[in-house]
Amino acid sequence: MKKIFAVLALTLLLMPGIVLAQAPAGCSWEGNPAMRYGWGQYDGIPFNQPGPDYATVFAGATLDYTLAPYNATPYYAAACNLDDTLCFHLYETAGWTIVCDPPVGTPEILPAGGYIWWQNILITAPCDASVGDKDTLIAKVAYTNIAGVCAPECGDCHDPDVRPATGIPYYNADTLYIEVVASPPALGVFQDTLTLVDRGQTQAY
């Protein structure tokens, strides 16, 4: 009998699609964090496709993005398919001004069934930025730990999550690369001298 159980356990370990990982200590995996819309939502692709996105910005200008963190419970029925409290985390490398609404790390309760919330992000390049300066941002949907604190270190029970109808993968993180480009030349307004001409007369210059 012990041999039968040993063979069964080995078979389960070797079967594709079986996820036996467990949440780290202090964490719990009820839902399934993913990014429904990432940085590239305005690039003509309606889903969070694999790979980074790119943008350019003038010095002192602001980029405005709206992302959609997601509880992707419909795409993986084996586990992590319940309501959960998730959060949005942002890694940034250059120290530019970032404003997020809701604020980074805010716990958001998402029911099972594929619910999202809208995460607005404003990215402002420094006024003294030079052409060619770069910034990198990584947006991540994460679990909160058992204390209700945003905890990217809790990992993910299943990533990526593949939509069965389309085969499109949804990842829990998305990367944006930004580069400062030259600002357009200043707009000049030129106005000619105003000259009054009587009706029916011709003005010569």
Tab-separated table of C-alpha atoms in Angstrom:
chain	number	residue	atom	x	y	z
A	1	MET	CA	0.000	0.000	0.000
A	2	LYS	CA	2.865	2.393	0.828
A	3	LYS	CA	4.338	1.731	-2.607
A	4	ILE	CA	1.012	2.621	-4.243
A	5	PHE	CA	0.865	5.945	-2.397
A	6	ALA	CA	4.488	6.669	-3.285
A	7	VAL	CA	3.814	6.030	-6.975
A	8	LEU	CA	0.668	8.196	-6.833
A	9	ALA	CA	2.569	11.061	-5.201
A	10	LEU	CA	5.333	10.860	-7.807
A	11	THR	CA	2.727	10.832	-10.588
A	12	LEU	CA	1.097	13.991	-9.219
A	13	LEU	CA	4.443	15.740	-9.050
A	14	LEU	CA	5.176	14.921	-12.684
A	15	MET	CA	1.741	15.845	-14.045
A	16	PRO	CA	1.728	19.158	-15.966
A	17	GLY	CA	-0.552	21.883	-14.693
A	18	ILE	CA	-0.467	20.729	-11.075
A	19	VAL	CA	0.747	23.495	-8.789
A	20	LEU	CA	1.874	22.237	-5.390
A	21	ALA	CA	3.629	25.409	-4.212
A	22	GLN	CA	2.465	26.889	-0.947
A	23	ALA	CA	2.290	30.458	0.237
A	24	PRO	CA	5.356	31.622	2.203
A	25	ALA	CA	5.079	31.965	5.961
A	26	GLY	CA	2.903	34.900	6.922
A	27	CYS	CA	1.146	34.918	3.545
A	28	SER	CA	-2.053	33.436	2.185
A	29	TRP	CA	-3.138	32.775	-1.383
A	30	GLU	CA	-6.910	33.034	-1.738
A	31	GLY	CA	-7.109	34.937	-5.018
A	32	ASN	CA	-4.945	35.174	-8.116
A	33	PRO	CA	-3.208	38.546	-8.755
A	34	ALA	CA	-2.643	39.595	-12.358
A	35	MET	CA	-2.515	42.754	-14.464
A	36	ARG	CA	-5.620	43.014	-16.653
A	37	TYR	CA	-4.390	46.195	-18.347
A	38	GLY	CA	-0.725	47.145	-18.150
A	39	TRP	CA	1.351	50.067	-19.384
A	40	GLY	CA	0.558	49.247	-22.997
A	41	GLN	CA	-3.205	49.615	-22.774
A	42	TYR	CA	-3.118	52.460	-25.322
A	43	ASP	CA	-0.892	50.699	-27.869
A	44	GLY	CA	-3.778	49.064	-29.737
A	45	ILE	CA	-3.403	45.729	-27.931
A	46	PRO	CA	-6.349	45.224	-25.574
A	47	PHE	CA	-4.551	42.896	-23.175
A	48	ASN	CA	-1.428	42.898	-21.044
A	49	GLN	CA	0.889	41.219	-23.535
A	50	PRO	CA	4.282	39.815	-22.502
A	51	GLY	CA	7.240	42.145	-22.756
A	52	PRO	CA	7.988	45.717	-21.697
A	53	ASP	CA	6.428	48.936	-22.965
A	54	TYR	CA	8.192	52.147	-23.974
A	55	ALA	CA	7.401	55.869	-23.741
A	56	THR	CA	9.085	59.228	-24.309
A	57	VAL	CA	8.628	62.418	-22.311
A	58	PHE	CA	9.806	66.044	-22.357
A	59	ALA	CA	11.667	67.452	-19.354
A	60	GLY	CA	9.086	68.701	-16.851
A	61	ALA	CA	6.209	66.928	-18.615
A	62	THR	CA	3.844	64.373	-17.071
A	63	LEU	CA	2.694	61.010	-18.406
A	64	ASP	CA	-0.729	59.738	-17.319
A	65	TYR	CA	-1.483	55.996	-17.171
A	66	THR	CA	-4.413	53.952	-15.931
A	67	LEU	CA	-3.673	50.314	-15.113
A	68	ALA	CA	-6.071	47.594	-14.021
A	69	PRO	CA	-4.972	45.179	-11.275
A	70	TYR	CA	-7.022	42.009	-11.479
A	71	ASN	CA	-8.162	38.980	-9.491
A	72	ALA	CA	-7.810	36.422	-12.286
A	73	THR	CA	-9.772	33.653	-10.608
A	74	PRO	CA	-11.623	32.470	-13.763
A	75	TYR	CA	-8.367	31.459	-15.479
A	76	TYR	CA	-7.029	28.968	-12.962
A	77	ALA	CA	-9.640	26.836	-11.261
A	78	ALA	CA	-7.304	24.435	-9.432
A	79	ALA	CA	-6.516	26.864	-6.615
A	80	CYS	CA	-6.383	30.554	-5.683
A	81	ASN	CA	-9.912	31.095	-6.953
A	82	LEU	CA	-11.521	33.008	-4.075
A	83	ASP	CA	-12.075	36.602	-2.982
A	84	ASP	CA	-8.838	38.226	-1.848
A	85	THR	CA	-7.252	41.464	-0.687
A	86	LEU	CA	-4.653	42.546	-3.238
A	87	CYS	CA	-2.490	45.644	-3.615
A	88	PHE	CA	-0.542	47.636	-6.196
A	89	HIS	CA	3.231	47.941	-5.853
A	90	LEU	CA	5.556	50.099	-7.941
A	91	TYR	CA	9.327	49.864	-8.401
A	92	GLU	CA	11.007	52.985	-9.865
A	93	THR	CA	14.693	53.584	-10.576
A	94	ALA	CA	15.394	57.276	-11.297
A	95	GLY	CA	13.617	59.109	-8.482
A	96	TRP	CA	11.140	60.969	-10.691
A	97	THR	CA	7.903	62.306	-9.213
A	98	ILE	CA	5.264	59.556	-9.111
A	99	VAL	CA	1.685	60.096	-7.909
A	100	CYS	CA	-0.625	57.081	-7.588
A	101	ASP	CA	-4.365	56.952	-6.953
A	102	PRO	CA	-5.119	54.862	-4.930
A	103	PRO	CA	-1.745	55.258	-3.168
A	104	VAL	CA	0.802	52.472	-3.626
A	105	GLY	CA	0.244	49.628	-1.172
A	106	THR	CA	-3.439	50.349	-0.526
A	107	PRO	CA	-5.278	47.047	0.162
A	108	GLU	CA	-8.111	46.479	-2.313
A	109	ILE	CA	-10.713	43.750	-1.807
A	110	LEU	CA	-11.502	42.008	-5.098
A	111	PRO	CA	-14.234	39.362	-5.318
A	112	ALA	CA	-13.683	36.167	-7.249
A	113	GLY	CA	-14.882	36.233	-10.829
A	114	GLY	CA	-12.377	38.477	-12.562
A	115	TYR	CA	-12.867	41.835	-10.848
A	116	ILE	CA	-10.478	44.781	-11.294
A	117	TRP	CA	-9.805	48.222	-9.899
A	118	TRP	CA	-8.501	51.254	-11.792
A	119	GLN	CA	-5.036	52.407	-10.750
A	120	ASN	CA	-4.065	55.888	-11.957
A	121	ILE	CA	-0.357	56.769	-12.186
A	122	LEU	CA	1.154	60.187	-12.986
A	123	ILE	CA	4.864	60.195	-13.902
A	124	THR	CA	6.636	63.571	-14.077
A	125	ALA	CA	10.137	63.957	-15.487
A	126	PRO	CA	12.362	66.498	-13.681
A	127	CYS	CA	12.452	69.987	-15.193
A	128	ASP	CA	16.253	69.770	-15.338
A	129	ALA	CA	16.279	66.338	-17.002
A	130	SER	CA	18.632	65.982	-19.945
A	131	VAL	CA	17.817	64.447	-23.303
A	132	GLY	CA	18.536	60.740	-23.029
A	133	ASP	CA	17.800	60.446	-19.300
A	134	LYS	CA	15.834	57.284	-18.548
A	135	ASP	CA	13.543	55.848	-15.920
A	136	THR	CA	12.235	52.319	-15.435
A	137	LEU	CA	8.991	51.469	-13.670
A	138	ILE	CA	7.727	48.005	-12.783
A	139	ALA	CA	4.067	47.801	-11.809
A	140	LYS	CA	3.101	44.719	-9.814
A	141	VAL	CA	-0.129	43.315	-8.411
A	142	ALA	CA	0.607	41.579	-5.117
A	143	TYR	CA	-1.006	39.818	-2.205
A	144	THR	CA	-1.329	41.397	1.188
A	145	ASN	CA	0.085	39.329	4.038
A	146	ILE	CA	-1.987	37.923	6.879
A	147	ALA	CA	-1.584	41.264	8.691
A	148	GLY	CA	-3.214	43.061	5.745
A	149	VAL	CA	0.003	44.778	4.610
A	150	CYS	CA	0.992	44.915	0.931
A	151	ALA	CA	3.590	42.156	0.500
A	152	PRO	CA	5.110	41.538	-2.960
A	153	GLU	CA	7.410	39.023	-1.256
A	154	CYS	CA	4.400	36.723	-0.844
A	155	GLY	CA	4.863	35.683	-4.471
A	156	ASP	CA	2.066	34.347	-6.664
A	157	CYS	CA	0.351	30.987	-6.716
A	158	HIS	CA	0.154	30.956	-10.527
A	159	ASP	CA	1.896	33.260	-13.018
A	160	PRO	CA	1.193	33.826	-15.838
A	161	ASP	CA	-2.530	33.172	-16.015
A	162	VAL	CA	-3.663	32.143	-19.487
A	163	ARG	CA	-7.111	33.111	-20.695
A	164	PRO	CA	-8.639	29.866	-22.018
A	165	ALA	CA	-10.659	31.500	-24.806
A	166	THR	CA	-7.691	33.285	-26.385
A	167	GLY	CA	-4.504	31.772	-25.005
A	168	ILE	CA	-3.356	35.261	-23.969
A	169	PRO	CA	-1.168	35.298	-20.844
A	170	TYR	CA	-1.740	37.739	-18.014
A	171	TYR	CA	1.253	38.444	-15.769
A	172	ASN	CA	1.274	39.968	-12.295
A	173	ALA	CA	3.827	42.622	-13.326
A	174	ASP	CA	4.536	44.905	-16.280
A	175	THR	CA	7.574	47.065	-17.102
A	176	LEU	CA	7.720	50.562	-18.600
A	177	TYR	CA	10.884	52.187	-19.984
A	178	ILE	CA	10.778	56.001	-20.341
A	179	GLU	CA	13.313	58.233	-22.098
A	180	VAL	CA	13.557	62.033	-22.084
A	181	VAL	CA	13.489	63.557	-25.581
A	182	ALA	CA	14.057	67.096	-26.825
A	183	SER	CA	11.182	69.490	-26.267
A	184	PRO	CA	9.621	71.104	-29.359
A	185	PRO	CA	10.817	74.638	-30.186
A	186	ALA	CA	9.058	77.497	-28.438
A	187	LEU	CA	6.010	78.830	-30.261
A	188	GLY	CA	6.516	82.344	-31.619
A	189	VAL	CA	3.615	84.677	-32.483
A	190	PHE	CA	4.197	87.245	-35.215
A	191	GLN	CA	1.759	90.112	-35.835
A	192	ASP	CA	1.870	92.528	-38.747
A	193	THR	CA	1.220	96.256	-38.378
A	194	LEU	CA	-2.485	97.038	-38.630
A	195	THR	CA	-3.304	99.330	-41.563
A	196	LEU	CA	-6.703	100.895	-42.211
A	197	VAL	CA	-7.818	101.110	-45.866
A	198	ASP	CA	-10.893	102.992	-47.093
A	199	ARG	CA	-13.494	100.892	-48.842
A	200	GLY	CA	-12.834	100.756	-52.572
A	201	GLN	CA	-9.238	101.976	-52.237
A	202	THR	CA	-6.073	100.001	-52.919
A	203	GLN	CA	-3.194	100.062	-50.513
A	204	ALA	CA	0.255	99.779	-52.077
A	205	TYR	CA	3.369	98.505	-50.300
